[in-house]
XYZ file of C-alpha atoms in Angstrom:
252
model
C 109.969 140.253 105.743
C 111.641 137.320 106.383
C 115.188 138.231 105.277
C 114.923 141.253 107.229
C 115.295 139.220 110.320
C 118.289 137.184 109.241
C 120.889 137.182 112.135
C 124.557 136.027 112.248
C 124.889 135.186 115.809
C 128.017 135.272 117.952
C 130.992 132.667 117.778
C 130.171 132.069 121.537
C 126.562 131.034 120.741
C 127.760 127.762 118.796
C 129.928 126.770 121.987
C 127.232 127.234 124.458
C 125.733 123.917 126.064
C 122.325 124.534 124.646
C 123.964 124.812 121.215
C 126.193 121.791 121.711
C 122.969 119.589 122.911
C 121.246 120.482 119.753
C 124.139 119.684 117.497
C 124.118 116.206 119.118
C 120.642 115.798 118.884
C 120.928 116.716 115.090
C 123.875 114.316 114.575
C 121.730 111.231 116.174
C 118.898 111.885 114.182
C 120.638 111.941 111.063
C 122.224 108.803 112.015
C 118.935 107.363 112.663
C 117.553 108.637 109.272
C 120.073 107.865 107.070
C 121.031 104.243 108.527
C 117.145 103.258 107.928
C 116.599 105.135 104.746
C 119.824 104.259 103.005
C 120.104 100.768 104.577
C 116.656 100.101 103.080
C 117.917 100.444 99.615
C 120.924 98.233 100.444
C 118.609 95.487 101.811
C 116.725 95.757 98.709
C 119.522 95.318 96.493
C 120.476 92.282 98.701
C 117.357 90.703 98.428
C 117.266 91.005 94.643
C 120.726 90.641 93.884
C 121.092 94.276 92.882
C 118.703 93.798 90.129
C 116.938 96.827 88.608
C 114.747 99.091 90.224
C 110.925 98.210 90.136
C 107.848 99.905 91.300
C 107.798 97.944 94.734
C 111.412 98.989 95.446
C 110.060 102.588 95.222
C 107.230 102.143 97.456
C 109.698 100.503 100.205
C 111.988 103.241 99.807
C 109.299 105.972 100.025
C 107.864 103.992 103.278
C 111.364 103.654 104.837
C 112.182 107.018 104.644
C 108.759 108.527 105.857
C 108.951 106.074 108.973
C 112.615 106.856 109.565
C 112.328 110.665 109.314
C 109.064 110.676 111.365
C 110.990 109.410 114.043
C 114.070 111.366 113.490
C 112.317 114.384 113.997
C 110.195 113.518 116.495
C 113.216 112.402 118.991
C 114.954 115.886 118.045
C 112.146 118.215 118.130
C 112.530 118.997 121.775
C 116.305 119.476 121.619
C 117.184 120.922 118.351
C 113.856 121.693 116.537
C 114.409 118.054 114.807
C 115.711 119.571 111.290
C 117.563 116.551 110.226
C 118.344 118.437 106.885
C 120.867 121.178 106.194
C 118.350 122.479 103.590
C 115.390 122.634 106.535
C 118.250 124.620 108.966
C 118.802 126.881 105.750
C 115.223 127.520 105.369
C 114.869 128.625 109.127
C 117.859 130.505 108.960
C 116.432 132.707 105.713
C 113.230 133.025 107.971
C 115.272 134.541 111.032
C 114.322 131.411 113.344
C 118.073 130.623 113.723
C 121.200 132.459 113.734
C 123.746 131.666 111.056
C 126.499 130.277 113.729
C 123.811 127.636 115.292
C 123.121 126.877 111.803
C 126.611 126.187 110.936
C 126.742 124.093 114.086
C 123.903 121.918 112.655
C 125.317 121.430 109.324
C 128.455 119.902 110.575
C 126.526 117.497 112.748
C 123.842 116.462 110.087
C 127.020 116.289 107.493
C 128.840 114.138 110.259
C 125.766 112.189 111.098
C 124.913 111.053 107.676
C 128.865 109.905 106.931
C 128.744 108.062 110.146
C 125.382 106.250 109.370
C 127.035 105.329 105.990
C 130.089 104.113 107.410
C 128.214 101.637 110.045
C 125.930 100.476 106.987
C 129.179 99.360 105.067
C 130.631 97.843 108.171
C 127.490 96.122 109.262
C 126.686 94.748 105.433
C 130.196 93.324 105.207
C 131.117 96.069 102.535
C 128.360 96.535 100.583
C 128.655 99.760 98.419
C 126.487 102.435 99.736
C 125.155 104.042 96.536
C 125.341 107.713 96.122
C 122.610 109.563 94.564
C 122.637 109.674 90.733
C 120.310 110.799 87.444
C 118.523 108.323 85.868
C 118.893 108.130 82.026
C 117.606 110.876 80.213
C 117.468 113.158 83.375
C 119.654 116.161 82.785
C 121.290 118.080 85.922
C 119.086 121.065 85.480
C 116.018 118.715 85.341
C 117.015 117.376 88.544
C 117.747 120.831 90.134
C 114.105 121.637 89.136
C 112.881 118.334 90.896
C 114.574 119.102 94.022
C 113.546 122.689 94.206
C 109.955 121.872 94.013
C 110.085 118.858 96.275
C 112.249 120.454 98.908
C 109.957 123.654 98.506
C 107.049 121.257 99.566
C 109.084 119.663 102.389
C 110.263 123.254 103.842
C 106.671 124.658 103.290
C 105.155 121.857 105.509
C 107.924 122.463 108.149
C 106.864 126.023 108.530
C 103.229 125.386 108.521
C 103.393 122.501 111.028
C 106.579 123.410 113.026
C 107.218 127.080 112.595
C 104.136 129.193 112.248
C 103.284 130.741 115.577
C 99.654 130.185 115.071
C 100.096 126.348 114.672
C 99.072 125.498 118.084
C 99.556 122.401 120.213
C 99.438 119.753 117.359
C 101.843 117.231 119.042
C 103.018 114.766 116.743
C 101.279 116.240 113.567
C 104.432 117.972 112.255
C 106.751 114.680 112.358
C 104.190 112.788 110.924
C 103.363 115.570 108.076
C 106.924 116.175 107.408
C 107.654 112.266 107.309
C 104.704 111.985 104.894
C 105.757 114.691 102.209
C 109.147 113.306 101.897
C 107.726 109.750 101.408
C 105.468 111.115 98.693
C 107.881 113.154 97.130
C 110.293 110.106 96.744
C 107.202 108.245 94.876
C 107.412 110.979 92.617
C 111.018 111.917 91.883
C 112.737 108.916 93.285
C 112.838 107.470 89.483
C 114.431 110.473 88.199
C 117.270 111.601 90.790
C 116.690 109.693 93.535
C 114.516 112.292 95.519
C 117.089 113.583 97.991
C 115.681 117.103 99.288
C 118.437 116.532 101.849
C 121.953 117.744 101.103
C 123.384 115.552 103.861
C 121.567 112.178 102.667
C 123.414 112.927 99.360
C 126.748 113.772 101.323
C 126.945 110.652 103.331
C 126.908 107.945 100.608
C 129.065 110.153 98.251
C 131.764 110.379 100.887
C 131.960 106.899 101.787
C 131.556 105.731 97.808
C 133.617 108.473 96.779
C 131.208 109.640 94.075
C 130.742 112.994 93.275
C 129.206 113.171 89.652
C 126.456 115.624 89.584
C 126.651 116.050 93.589
C 126.278 119.811 93.347
C 122.633 119.268 92.135
C 121.718 117.770 95.720
C 122.556 121.048 97.081
C 121.785 123.865 94.701
C 118.086 122.122 94.243
C 117.383 121.991 98.152
C 118.796 125.176 99.309
C 116.855 127.046 96.385
C 113.632 125.479 97.448
C 114.332 125.991 101.144
C 114.690 129.623 100.379
C 111.764 130.094 98.327
C 109.598 128.139 100.868
C 110.901 130.085 103.915
C 110.109 133.402 102.272
C 106.698 132.380 100.749
C 105.298 131.087 103.784
C 106.760 133.769 105.998
C 105.794 136.871 103.882
C 102.153 135.599 103.145
C 101.119 133.642 106.415
C 103.400 134.924 109.236
C 104.392 138.441 108.509
C 100.997 139.405 107.746
C 99.891 138.549 111.304
C 102.821 139.622 113.263
C 105.943 137.662 113.934
C 106.685 136.317 117.105
C 110.621 135.610 118.018
C 110.987 131.693 118.365
C 113.585 129.756 120.688
C 116.493 129.092 118.720
C 116.481 125.508 119.321
C 112.973 124.828 118.246
C 113.149 126.770 114.853
């Protein structure tokens, strides 16, 4: 079972050259992803004079995040595995595919990358607000938690099926493409309700820069629960039944 393979690792592991390179890869991938994703929302606000959300704006957000994540995962895949998401890293940890020590290093890099991207956006746009994720009218925090659990489950399940599963074979760019597409599709579903984060770092960056923490916990609890469920379900049903092969720690 997946959780039987959870490994803590050693403190020295996080300071090894491979781990440091992987952390830098996560940092830069996150900068690329958040700058494009968050920046597209700021550009929409600029074009509309901070007008109300519209269906076209939701589609634009979906496309920008899907394209940017496709690129961010692709450029980091050969070095760090291209997690670009603390919830994905948590799912990999739960499945025994990455040690806790390396996971912590990834989380630090991912969070820093998101903050740096939002700071760059604030500077380059002349001080425009990097809006934090928030709940729409009528959506309770627990509604949003369920949204985040289900959407992140779909994301991490996709990661396992296309990038982690030892039986996946050589599928090239299919994994980053599928991962980008599921995020884009989920934004079309949940974007109007809670912003459809699925990624604690993506929520953390603008929260830090705007210093807005209302209901911020939702965007950690939901994704981490969804990631854990997806890792356990996929590993138990589809990987354990065929035997598990240890995978390199830098590539899930």
